[in-house]
Amino acid sequence: MSESDILNGLNPAQLKAVTAAAGPVLVLAGAGSGKTKTIVHRLAYLIKVKKVSPYEIVAVTFTNRAAHELKSRVAQLIGASVLGRTAVVGTFHSVSCRWLRSEAVKLGYPGHFTIYDEDDQLSLIKSVYKAMNLSVKQFSPGAMLTAISRAKSSLLTPIQFLEQSEGDQFSQVICRIYEKYQAALKQNQAMDFDDLITQLVWLWQAEPKTLARYQQRFKYLLVDEYQDTNHAQYRWCELLSKEHRNVYVVGDDWQSIYSWRGADFGNILRFKEDYPEAKICKLEQNYRSTQNIINASNAVMTKAEMKSDKKLWTANPAGARLQVVEVGDENAEAEFVIGQAIKLVSGEADNELSYEAEIAPHWLPSFKMPSRFYGSTEDLSGTAVLYRTNLQSRALEEVCLKQGVPYRLIGGVRFYERREIKDVLAYLRLLLNPYDTVSLRRVILRPSRGLGLTSLERLVQMAQAQSISPLVLADRAVLSGQRQAALVKLKQLFDYLKKELPVLSVADLIDRVLDKSGLAADILDGTAEGEVRFMNVQELKTVAAERVPGIGQAALEQFLTEVSLWQDQDNLENKAAGLTLMTLHAAKGLEFKHVFIVGLEEGLFPHASSFNDPAEMDEERRLCYVGLTRAKERVYCVYAINRRLAGSLTFGLPSRFIGDLPEDLLEFKSLAQPF
């Protein structure tokens, strides 16, 4: 493949970004401007034109879906054999986890450490509370985990956190719990999601020789979605690229919407300060949306106080005007959205009547819903309903179910968080890591085996005092007769599984666990729900067989790591899953033919918590921008006069974001009954 082949099809701005000279480069890429295409061609350009070895490149992003797309598109462009297996392409967390597996011993961990998800963290911190005689009513475990996560994202140890706080009593409590929680993680030979970044950064900072090995190998660092980096990830990038300074970051501060989980869009705004010699490239041409959608999106961002200087534009046709729709309540909202989505699929929406553009609503007869929908699921997959909070999905789901409209809910109970799935995974995790007391708790309780929580606490305390795993105590008489017998039987089960592990695939291992543990019989309890749960477990076997075809411990470690790093958006690979319901936050990085943004009311979107904080209001504004720019052809902005949410009935005023939209881009209509 020649240089012209790689550069073919790039617009002038993309060409400048792809061929930028070595050194620090910032690519400010507006929504729909070909960001992924640019970073794909940059990788191909480095390898094929600049003759950089793939072995010397690391490229990171934030979602498995984005990482997979990046890698597959580069492979299509230059050939999978050229890209090879030596180029490191993945998420921040998956890449860090891979490196930590080989460095963990330096941190006092085994290479097969367990990765705890939010549910595991909650279980562990509750056990910490119990050991410290703290009440969950006095200190919310969820809020405490958020505080600890913020500290880790800022690279603060418990003592450093206390030093940077005001030293008040609550900060002292957080410090103590953080310290005990971290100690409990280490006793369980486990890391949480934040640890995958912070532990590696701390290791690099503590051991310059270890850092030097990574710096010498990886001479080129490419970072996607740089505006979403927190301080720990910022430091990760800074340390890794410090030797060669070939750091190429792509992002859009206008799409920074994750400050609540520690992201600092100031990282992208300060890039020129960090790297004075940096080259700045702007991608402002949008290829996704119509002119009306782009003009509306720019109008929303005009009032943002902190933002980079750019303006999105497109050569696409003007397209349909944005629809601003007033409804009576959340139920009418759901009926309108589902009914209009069906019209869009059938083509009826192409002949919509034109309504006068005026703020004052006027009454229109409600449309008639079909008795049941038998349309194209594939067509519906091009339509998304976006909302500010997950609570808003209830009314939408109810109408979908009532009308037989297929839908996919992103952000509900994830597959790997279902009880039956976590029960099976607990056996697999405990097989690899017998110190994992969170998994041991699930194993002891399901199926019931005569060992209760009191026995578990005693086992854990005794095992930790002797620095051994709780199952080792089966060889000693530490419990009363029947309980000791149950413990012995449990250890025999894991001894058996351990002997079988080297010759079994993960799917076959799941079968052995279900059969030998009694878990299959426990799940299949004779109810319809039990049948569904068992089908979910069978699906877990399918996933294992497809993704990890190997056998033995290495295959099991790979499978459990992939499961731990799985994300909501990874489920979007199924294109024929119907109408998409998701939060605005979850929609970033995606695109749809038609988008409904519902709940556009003051106090809901923008959220009331942002009213007194200009920085938070800016983020709400960026969130609206993200929602608008997901759409290719049509946008519906819907607000309700009345809304019942979380048990309270509120009177709704149209969102200020609707007021920011130029009237010549809009059509207003009301489906609300007059007073």
PDB file of N, CA, C and O in Angstrom, residues 51 102 122 154 183 247 343 397 421 423 463 548 643:
ATOM      1  N   LYS A  51       7.361   4.089   8.651  1.00  0.00           N
ATOM      2  CA  LYS A  51       8.073   2.843   8.977  1.00  0.00           C
ATOM      3  C   LYS A  51       8.282   2.663  10.487  1.00  0.00           C
ATOM      4  O   LYS A  51       9.295   2.115  10.926  1.00  0.00           O
ATOM      5  N   SER A 102       1.691  -8.503  34.640  1.00  0.00           N
ATOM      6  CA  SER A 102       3.106  -8.890  34.651  1.00  0.00           C
ATOM      7  C   SER A 102       3.912  -8.151  35.715  1.00  0.00           C
ATOM      8  O   SER A 102       5.031  -8.547  36.030  1.00  0.00           O
ATOM      9  N   LEU A 122     -19.209  -2.770  46.663  1.00  0.00           N
ATOM     10  CA  LEU A 122     -20.221  -2.473  47.680  1.00  0.00           C
ATOM     11  C   LEU A 122     -20.244  -3.553  48.752  1.00  0.00           C
ATOM     12  O   LEU A 122     -20.331  -3.261  49.954  1.00  0.00           O
ATOM     13  N   SER A 154      -7.601  11.092  41.469  1.00  0.00           N
ATOM     14  CA  SER A 154      -6.682  12.212  41.676  1.00  0.00           C
ATOM     15  C   SER A 154      -5.309  11.743  42.149  1.00  0.00           C
ATOM     16  O   SER A 154      -4.465  12.560  42.525  1.00  0.00           O
ATOM     17  N   ALA A 183      -6.873  -1.981  52.178  1.00  0.00           N
ATOM     18  CA  ALA A 183      -6.240  -3.145  52.813  1.00  0.00           C
ATOM     19  C   ALA A 183      -7.058  -4.404  52.552  1.00  0.00           C
ATOM     20  O   ALA A 183      -6.508  -5.492  52.309  1.00  0.00           O
ATOM     21  N   VAL A 247       3.274  12.227  21.560  1.00  0.00           N
ATOM     22  CA  VAL A 247       1.939  11.995  22.099  1.00  0.00           C
ATOM     23  C   VAL A 247       0.929  12.681  21.186  1.00  0.00           C
ATOM     24  O   VAL A 247       1.008  13.885  20.929  1.00  0.00           O
ATOM     25  N   LYS A 343     -43.969   5.906  12.915  1.00  0.00           N
ATOM     26  CA  LYS A 343     -44.212   6.692  11.699  1.00  0.00           C
ATOM     27  C   LYS A 343     -42.929   6.858  10.889  1.00  0.00           C
ATOM     28  O   LYS A 343     -42.936   6.812   9.660  1.00  0.00           O
ATOM     29  N   GLU A 397     -40.626   2.173  28.389  1.00  0.00           N
ATOM     30  CA  GLU A 397     -40.643   0.711  28.335  1.00  0.00           C
ATOM     31  C   GLU A 397     -42.058   0.165  28.373  1.00  0.00           C
ATOM     32  O   GLU A 397     -42.395  -0.787  27.666  1.00  0.00           O
ATOM     33  N   ILE A 421     -25.672 -14.894  36.824  1.00  0.00           N
ATOM     34  CA  ILE A 421     -24.386 -14.785  36.143  1.00  0.00           C
ATOM     35  C   ILE A 421     -23.273 -14.546  37.154  1.00  0.00           C
ATOM     36  O   ILE A 421     -22.203 -15.179  37.106  1.00  0.00           O
ATOM     37  N   ASP A 423     -23.294 -15.399  40.215  1.00  0.00           N
ATOM     38  CA  ASP A 423     -23.110 -16.623  41.007  1.00  0.00           C
ATOM     39  C   ASP A 423     -22.152 -17.582  40.308  1.00  0.00           C
ATOM     40  O   ASP A 423     -21.232 -18.138  40.927  1.00  0.00           O
ATOM     41  N   ALA A 463      -8.711 -16.859  58.738  1.00  0.00           N
ATOM     42  CA  ALA A 463      -7.823 -16.999  57.585  1.00  0.00           C
ATOM     43  C   ALA A 463      -6.927 -15.774  57.439  1.00  0.00           C
ATOM     44  O   ALA A 463      -5.722 -15.889  57.192  1.00  0.00           O
ATOM     45  N   VAL A 548     -13.280 -17.006  24.061  1.00  0.00           N
ATOM     46  CA  VAL A 548     -12.077 -17.632  24.608  1.00  0.00           C
ATOM     47  C   VAL A 548     -12.104 -19.121  24.260  1.00  0.00           C
ATOM     48  O   VAL A 548     -12.568 -19.948  25.054  1.00  0.00           O
ATOM     49  N   ARG A 643     -45.009  16.129  35.143  1.00  0.00           N
ATOM     50  CA  ARG A 643     -44.216  14.900  35.154  1.00  0.00           C
ATOM     51  C   ARG A 643     -44.157  14.334  36.563  1.00  0.00           C
ATOM     52  O   ARG A 643     -43.863  15.052  37.526  1.00  0.00           O
TER      53      ARG A 643
END
